[in-house]
Amino acid sequence: MFRSFLHKLLLLGFCIVASWGHTQEKGEVSCNPESNEEVLHELIARAANGDPEAQVTLGELYAEGDGTTTNPVEAVRLWKLAAAQKYAPAFYHLGNAYSNGFGVVKDADLAATCWSVAAEMGHAFSQTLLAAAYATGEGRQQDLVMAVKWHRRAADQGDPMSQLLLSSAYASGKGVAADDTEAFKWCRQSAEQGLAEAQTRLGFMFGRGQGVAKDLTEANRWHRKAADQGDSEAQVMLGLAYAEGQGVPRDTVEAAKWYRKAADLGNPIAQYHLALAYAKGEGLKENHREAVSWYQRSARQGFAESQYLLGMITYAGRGVESDAVEGLQWVLVAIAQGHEKAELIRPQLEERMSPEQIKEAQALAKQFQPKTEPH
């Protein structure tokens, strides 16, 4: 939410770029005065003299406890002083404070009002947040047309998140007429700024030929960019590309590598594909116990195909001790999500079970609640 202490001071002119020399790398930054404490005192003095930029920056320091003690109330006080001078970043921070209940009572309406003031002044981040308020109906009456309006204002200023959300609006036709060409244009602008979510989305668009000619090589290039930033969806897509030889030579080892990266991040689809790789010995040494472990992690997060396969495996006792009750439980959980194969196999499983076992499995299935793994 806030910038680092050194970066804040750089922006305020407290630090100077070191002269090139044998003892420092090019572009290294050196701060004068000698200590952050002296610099902080100077910042406090500037804020006390009414400098709105210093007031906002000092508020950020108090908000984070960066170079000083955390003090949310003092942060808000300083932002209010800067806001009184019609300084747009102050309204942005006040909006965030009201949105999160930081140093003030949480109030979505006041948050949106603060962002609205800053947005009218041309503050791009506030325009993005105001658009979100209109899109969700939090602090503003839901209005998708207004959401698009403010995302466009921020996107025109180069805000990558608004560019991506504007792209999504054009792709879905929500708040604006559907237009895949416009969707592609805004997604690309966002992706070129390095936003991983946009790079993943752009890869999908190239892969499907949505708003652009289908190009699997380009799809994989953008997915790799996002995957290298740790985007688990892109990692799954790269894994699938290597597994199927789509735009790249087929390589099951490389596929399993990307599945594991995404699976370790908690992606349930990746966990499912990694389980399959272990079960079939594709790109990995066949290991049914490992397969069961990854099916379990995926199933617990609510992925229906993993629930179905885990049910079948557990019922049969492949890689795990046979347990008809638990096996049927997972099949029933998958059925609740509309899994057709699970629905078809259910009678065959139940005909080999006692009424008591079936009742127990049904009770367990009703109690199931998916739990997303923390990333």
Coordinates of C-alpha atoms in Angstrom, one line a residue:
M1 CA 0.0 0.0 0.0
F2 CA 2.8 2.4 0.8
R3 CA 6.3 2.9 -0.6
S4 CA 9.6 2.1 1.2
F5 CA 11.2 4.6 3.5
L6 CA 14.1 5.3 1.2
H7 CA 11.9 5.6 -1.9
K8 CA 9.6 8.1 -0.1
L9 CA 12.6 10.2 0.9
L10 CA 14.0 10.1 -2.6
L11 CA 10.7 11.4 -4.0
L12 CA 10.9 14.3 -1.5
G13 CA 14.4 15.2 -2.5
F14 CA 16.1 14.2 0.8
C15 CA 18.5 11.8 -1.0
I16 CA 21.0 12.4 -3.7
V17 CA 22.4 10.0 -6.3
A18 CA 25.9 9.1 -5.5
S19 CA 28.6 10.1 -7.9
W20 CA 30.1 7.3 -9.9
G21 CA 33.2 5.9 -8.3
H22 CA 35.1 2.7 -7.6
T23 CA 33.4 2.0 -4.4
Q24 CA 29.8 2.2 -5.6
E25 CA 27.7 0.6 -8.4
K26 CA 26.2 2.8 -11.0
G27 CA 22.9 4.2 -9.8
E28 CA 23.5 3.4 -6.1
V29 CA 21.8 5.8 -3.8
S30 CA 23.4 7.6 -0.8
C31 CA 21.4 9.6 1.8
N32 CA 22.3 12.8 3.4
P33 CA 21.9 13.7 6.3
E34 CA 23.7 10.7 7.8
S35 CA 20.8 9.1 9.6
N36 CA 17.2 8.4 8.8
E37 CA 16.3 10.0 12.1
E38 CA 17.6 13.4 11.0
V39 CA 15.8 13.0 7.7
L40 CA 12.6 12.1 9.5
H41 CA 12.9 15.2 11.7
E42 CA 13.2 17.3 8.5
L43 CA 10.2 15.6 7.0
I44 CA 8.2 16.3 10.2
A45 CA 9.2 20.0 10.0
R46 CA 8.1 20.2 6.4
A47 CA 4.8 18.6 7.3
A48 CA 4.3 21.0 10.2
N49 CA 4.9 23.9 7.8
G50 CA 2.0 22.7 5.7
D51 CA 3.8 20.9 2.8
P52 CA 1.0 18.5 1.7
E53 CA 3.4 16.1 0.0
A54 CA 5.4 15.8 3.2
Q55 CA 2.2 15.3 5.2
V56 CA 1.1 12.5 2.9
T57 CA 4.5 10.8 3.0
L58 CA 4.8 11.2 6.8
G59 CA 1.4 9.7 7.1
E60 CA 2.6 6.7 5.1
L61 CA 5.5 6.3 7.4
Y62 CA 3.2 6.3 10.5
A63 CA 0.8 3.9 8.7
E64 CA 3.6 1.4 8.1
G65 CA 5.8 2.0 11.1
D66 CA 8.5 2.6 8.5
G67 CA 11.3 4.5 10.3
T68 CA 9.0 5.4 13.2
T69 CA 6.3 3.9 15.5
T70 CA 3.1 2.8 13.8
N71 CA 0.4 5.3 14.5
P72 CA -2.8 5.0 12.3
V73 CA -4.6 7.9 14.0
E74 CA -1.7 10.3 13.3
A75 CA -1.4 9.0 9.7
V76 CA -5.1 9.9 9.1
R77 CA -4.7 13.3 10.8
L78 CA -1.8 14.1 8.4
W79 CA -3.8 12.9 5.4
K80 CA -6.7 15.1 6.4
L81 CA -4.4 18.1 6.7
A82 CA -3.1 17.5 3.2
A83 CA -6.7 16.8 1.9
A84 CA -7.7 20.2 3.2
Q85 CA -5.2 21.6 0.7
K86 CA -6.9 19.6 -2.1
Y87 CA -4.0 17.3 -2.5
A88 CA -5.2 14.3 -4.5
P89 CA -3.0 11.6 -2.9
A90 CA -4.3 12.5 0.5
F91 CA -7.9 11.7 -0.6
Y92 CA -6.6 8.4 -2.0
H93 CA -5.1 7.4 1.3
L94 CA -8.1 8.6 3.3
G95 CA -10.3 6.4 1.0
N96 CA -8.1 3.4 1.8
A97 CA -8.2 4.2 5.5
Y98 CA -12.0 4.4 5.5
S99 CA -12.2 1.3 3.3
N100 CA -10.1 -0.8 5.7
G101 CA -11.1 0.8 9.0
F102 CA -7.5 2.0 9.5
G103 CA -7.3 4.7 12.1
V104 CA -11.0 5.5 11.5
V105 CA -14.3 3.7 11.7
K106 CA -14.7 1.6 8.6
D107 CA -17.1 3.4 6.1
A108 CA -17.4 2.3 2.5
D109 CA -19.5 5.4 1.6
L110 CA -16.8 7.7 2.9
A111 CA -14.1 5.7 1.2
A112 CA -15.8 6.0 -2.2
T113 CA -16.4 9.7 -1.6
C114 CA -12.7 10.3 -0.9
W115 CA -11.7 8.3 -4.0
S116 CA -14.2 10.3 -6.0
V117 CA -12.6 13.6 -5.1
A118 CA -9.2 12.3 -6.0
A119 CA -10.5 10.7 -9.2
E120 CA -12.0 14.0 -10.3
M121 CA -8.5 15.5 -9.8
G122 CA -7.0 12.9 -12.1
H123 CA -5.5 10.5 -9.6
A124 CA -5.3 7.2 -11.5
F125 CA -5.2 4.8 -8.5
S126 CA -8.3 6.5 -7.1
Q127 CA -10.1 6.2 -10.4
T128 CA -9.4 2.5 -10.3
L129 CA -10.8 2.1 -6.8
L130 CA -13.8 4.3 -7.6
A131 CA -14.5 2.0 -10.6
A132 CA -14.3 -1.0 -8.3
A133 CA -16.8 0.7 -5.9
Y134 CA -19.3 1.1 -8.7
A135 CA -18.6 -2.4 -10.0
T136 CA -19.2 -4.1 -6.6
G137 CA -21.8 -1.7 -5.2
E138 CA -19.6 -1.1 -2.1
G139 CA -19.9 2.6 -1.2
R140 CA -21.7 3.4 -4.4
Q141 CA -24.9 2.1 -6.0
Q142 CA -23.8 -0.6 -8.4
D143 CA -23.4 0.9 -11.9
L144 CA -21.3 -1.0 -14.4
V145 CA -21.4 1.8 -16.9
M146 CA -19.8 4.1 -14.3
A147 CA -17.3 1.4 -13.5
V148 CA -16.2 1.3 -17.1
K149 CA -16.1 5.1 -17.3
W150 CA -13.6 5.3 -14.4
H151 CA -11.6 2.3 -15.5
R152 CA -11.2 4.0 -18.9
R153 CA -10.0 7.3 -17.2
A154 CA -7.4 5.4 -15.3
A155 CA -6.5 3.1 -18.2
D156 CA -5.9 6.2 -20.4
Q157 CA -3.3 7.3 -17.8
G158 CA -1.6 3.9 -18.0
D159 CA -2.9 2.2 -14.9
P160 CA -2.3 -1.5 -15.7
M161 CA -5.1 -2.9 -13.4
S162 CA -7.7 -0.6 -14.9
Q163 CA -6.5 -1.6 -18.3
L164 CA -7.0 -5.2 -17.5
L165 CA -10.4 -4.6 -15.9
L166 CA -11.5 -2.5 -18.9
S167 CA -10.4 -5.4 -21.1
S168 CA -12.5 -7.8 -19.0
A169 CA -15.5 -5.5 -19.4
Y170 CA -15.1 -5.5 -23.2
A171 CA -14.7 -9.3 -23.2
S172 CA -17.9 -9.9 -21.1
G173 CA -20.0 -7.0 -22.4
K174 CA -20.6 -5.7 -18.9
G175 CA -21.1 -2.0 -18.8
V176 CA -20.0 -1.6 -22.4
A177 CA -20.8 -3.3 -25.7
A178 CA -18.8 -6.5 -26.1
D179 CA -15.8 -6.1 -28.3
D180 CA -13.0 -8.7 -28.4
T181 CA -10.7 -6.4 -30.4
E182 CA -10.9 -3.7 -27.7
A183 CA -10.6 -6.4 -25.0
F184 CA -7.3 -7.5 -26.6
K185 CA -6.0 -4.0 -27.0
W186 CA -6.4 -3.1 -23.4
C187 CA -5.2 -6.5 -22.1
R188 CA -2.0 -6.1 -24.2
Q189 CA -1.3 -2.6 -22.8
S190 CA -1.6 -4.0 -19.3
A191 CA 0.5 -7.1 -20.0
E192 CA 3.2 -5.0 -21.6
Q193 CA 3.5 -3.1 -18.3
G194 CA 4.3 -6.4 -16.6
L195 CA 1.0 -7.2 -14.8
A196 CA 1.1 -11.0 -14.4
E197 CA -2.7 -11.4 -14.5
A198 CA -2.9 -9.5 -17.8
Q199 CA -0.1 -11.6 -19.2
T200 CA -2.0 -14.7 -18.3
R201 CA -5.2 -13.3 -19.8
L202 CA -3.3 -12.3 -23.0
G203 CA -1.9 -15.8 -23.3
F204 CA -5.5 -17.1 -23.2
M205 CA -6.6 -14.7 -25.9
F206 CA -3.8 -15.7 -28.2
G207 CA -4.5 -19.3 -27.5
R208 CA -8.2 -19.0 -28.4
G209 CA -7.9 -16.4 -31.1
Q210 CA -10.0 -13.9 -29.1
G211 CA -9.6 -10.5 -30.6
V212 CA -6.5 -11.5 -32.4
A213 CA -5.3 -14.3 -34.8
K214 CA -4.7 -17.6 -32.9
D215 CA -1.1 -18.0 -32.2
L216 CA 0.0 -20.7 -29.8
T217 CA 3.7 -19.6 -29.8
E218 CA 2.6 -16.1 -28.6
A219 CA 0.2 -17.7 -26.1
N220 CA 3.1 -19.7 -24.6
R221 CA 5.4 -16.6 -24.6
W222 CA 3.0 -14.6 -22.5
H223 CA 2.1 -17.5 -20.2
R224 CA 5.8 -18.0 -19.5
K225 CA 6.2 -14.3 -18.7
A226 CA 3.4 -14.6 -16.1
A227 CA 4.6 -18.0 -14.9
D228 CA 8.0 -16.6 -14.2
Q229 CA 6.3 -14.1 -12.0
G230 CA 4.7 -16.9 -10.0
D231 CA 1.2 -16.8 -11.6
S232 CA -0.2 -20.3 -11.0
E233 CA -2.8 -20.1 -13.8
A234 CA -0.1 -19.4 -16.3
Q235 CA 2.1 -22.2 -14.9
V236 CA -0.8 -24.6 -15.4
M237 CA -1.3 -23.4 -19.0
L238 CA 2.4 -23.9 -19.7
G239 CA 2.2 -27.4 -18.2
L240 CA -0.7 -28.2 -20.5
A241 CA 1.1 -26.8 -23.5
Y242 CA 4.1 -29.0 -22.9
A243 CA 2.0 -32.1 -22.0
E244 CA 0.0 -31.8 -25.3
G245 CA 2.7 -30.3 -27.5
Q246 CA 0.7 -27.1 -28.2
G247 CA 3.0 -24.5 -29.6
V248 CA 6.1 -26.3 -28.1
P249 CA 7.6 -29.7 -28.5
R250 CA 5.8 -32.3 -26.3
D251 CA 7.8 -32.7 -23.1
T252 CA 6.1 -34.4 -20.1
V253 CA 9.0 -33.7 -17.8
E254 CA 8.7 -30.0 -18.4
A255 CA 4.9 -30.2 -18.0
A256 CA 5.3 -31.9 -14.6
K257 CA 7.8 -29.2 -13.6
W258 CA 5.2 -26.4 -14.2
Y259 CA 2.4 -28.4 -12.7
R260 CA 4.5 -28.8 -9.5
K261 CA 5.3 -25.1 -9.3
A262 CA 1.6 -24.2 -9.5
A263 CA 0.5 -27.1 -7.2
D264 CA 3.0 -25.9 -4.6
L265 CA 1.2 -22.5 -4.8
G266 CA -2.1 -24.2 -4.0
N267 CA -3.6 -24.3 -7.4
P268 CA -6.2 -27.2 -7.3
I269 CA -6.1 -27.7 -11.1
A270 CA -2.4 -28.0 -11.1
Q271 CA -2.6 -30.4 -8.1
Y272 CA -5.0 -32.5 -10.2
H273 CA -2.7 -32.6 -13.2
L274 CA 0.3 -33.4 -11.0
A275 CA -1.6 -36.3 -9.4
L276 CA -2.4 -37.6 -12.9
A277 CA 1.3 -37.3 -13.8
Y278 CA 2.2 -39.4 -10.8
A279 CA -0.6 -41.9 -11.4
K280 CA 0.4 -42.5 -15.1
G281 CA 4.2 -42.0 -14.7
E282 CA 4.2 -39.2 -17.2
G283 CA 7.2 -36.9 -16.7
L284 CA 7.6 -38.4 -13.2
K285 CA 8.3 -41.8 -11.7
E286 CA 4.9 -43.6 -11.2
N287 CA 3.9 -43.2 -7.6
H288 CA 0.3 -43.9 -6.6
R289 CA 0.8 -42.7 -3.0
E290 CA 2.0 -39.3 -4.3
A291 CA -0.9 -39.2 -6.7
V292 CA -3.4 -39.8 -3.8
S293 CA -1.7 -37.0 -1.8
W294 CA -2.2 -34.5 -4.6
Y295 CA -5.7 -35.6 -5.4
Q296 CA -6.6 -35.1 -1.8
R297 CA -5.2 -31.6 -1.7
S298 CA -7.1 -30.7 -4.9
A299 CA -10.3 -32.4 -3.8
R300 CA -10.3 -30.6 -0.4
Q301 CA -10.3 -27.3 -2.3
G302 CA -13.4 -28.3 -4.2
F303 CA -12.1 -29.5 -7.6
A304 CA -14.8 -31.9 -8.8
E305 CA -12.6 -34.1 -11.1
S306 CA -10.2 -34.7 -8.2
Q307 CA -13.0 -35.5 -5.9
Y308 CA -14.4 -38.1 -8.3
L309 CA -11.0 -39.8 -8.9
L310 CA -10.1 -39.7 -5.2
G311 CA -13.4 -41.4 -4.5
M312 CA -12.8 -44.1 -7.0
I313 CA -9.2 -44.6 -5.8
T314 CA -10.1 -44.7 -2.2
Y315 CA -13.0 -47.1 -2.8
A316 CA -10.7 -49.5 -4.7
G317 CA -7.7 -49.0 -2.4
R318 CA -5.1 -47.9 -5.1
G319 CA -2.2 -46.1 -3.4
V320 CA -4.3 -45.8 -0.2
E321 CA -6.1 -48.2 2.1
S322 CA -9.5 -49.2 0.7
D323 CA -12.4 -47.4 2.4
A324 CA -15.8 -47.7 0.8
V325 CA -17.4 -45.1 3.0
E326 CA -14.8 -42.4 2.3
G327 CA -14.7 -43.4 -1.4
L328 CA -18.5 -43.0 -1.8
Q329 CA -18.3 -39.7 0.2
W330 CA -16.0 -38.2 -2.3
V331 CA -18.1 -39.4 -5.2
L332 CA -21.2 -37.8 -3.6
V333 CA -19.3 -34.6 -3.1
A334 CA -18.4 -34.6 -6.8
I335 CA -22.0 -35.3 -7.7
A336 CA -23.1 -32.3 -5.8
Q337 CA -21.1 -30.2 -8.2
G338 CA -22.7 -31.8 -11.2
H339 CA -20.0 -34.4 -12.1
E340 CA -21.7 -36.7 -14.6
K341 CA -19.3 -39.7 -14.3
A342 CA -19.7 -39.7 -10.6
E343 CA -23.5 -39.8 -10.9
L344 CA -23.2 -42.7 -13.3
I345 CA -20.9 -44.8 -11.1
R346 CA -22.7 -44.2 -7.9
P347 CA -25.2 -47.1 -8.2
Q348 CA -22.4 -49.6 -8.8
L349 CA -20.6 -48.4 -5.7
E350 CA -23.7 -48.4 -3.5
E351 CA -24.8 -51.9 -4.5
R352 CA -21.7 -53.4 -2.8
M353 CA -22.3 -51.4 0.5
S354 CA -24.6 -51.8 3.4
P355 CA -27.4 -49.3 4.1
E356 CA -25.5 -48.1 7.2
Q357 CA -22.3 -47.4 5.1
I358 CA -24.3 -45.5 2.5
K359 CA -26.0 -43.4 5.2
E360 CA -22.6 -42.6 6.8
A361 CA -21.1 -41.6 3.4
Q362 CA -24.1 -39.4 2.7
A363 CA -23.7 -37.7 6.1
L364 CA -20.0 -37.0 5.5
A365 CA -20.6 -35.6 2.1
K366 CA -23.2 -33.2 3.4
Q367 CA -20.7 -31.9 6.0
F368 CA -18.0 -31.3 3.4
Q369 CA -16.9 -27.7 3.0
P370 CA -14.1 -26.8 0.5
K371 CA -11.1 -25.0 2.0
T372 CA -8.8 -23.0 -0.2
E373 CA -5.1 -23.4 0.5
P374 CA -3.3 -20.2 1.5
H375 CA -0.9 -19.0 -1.2

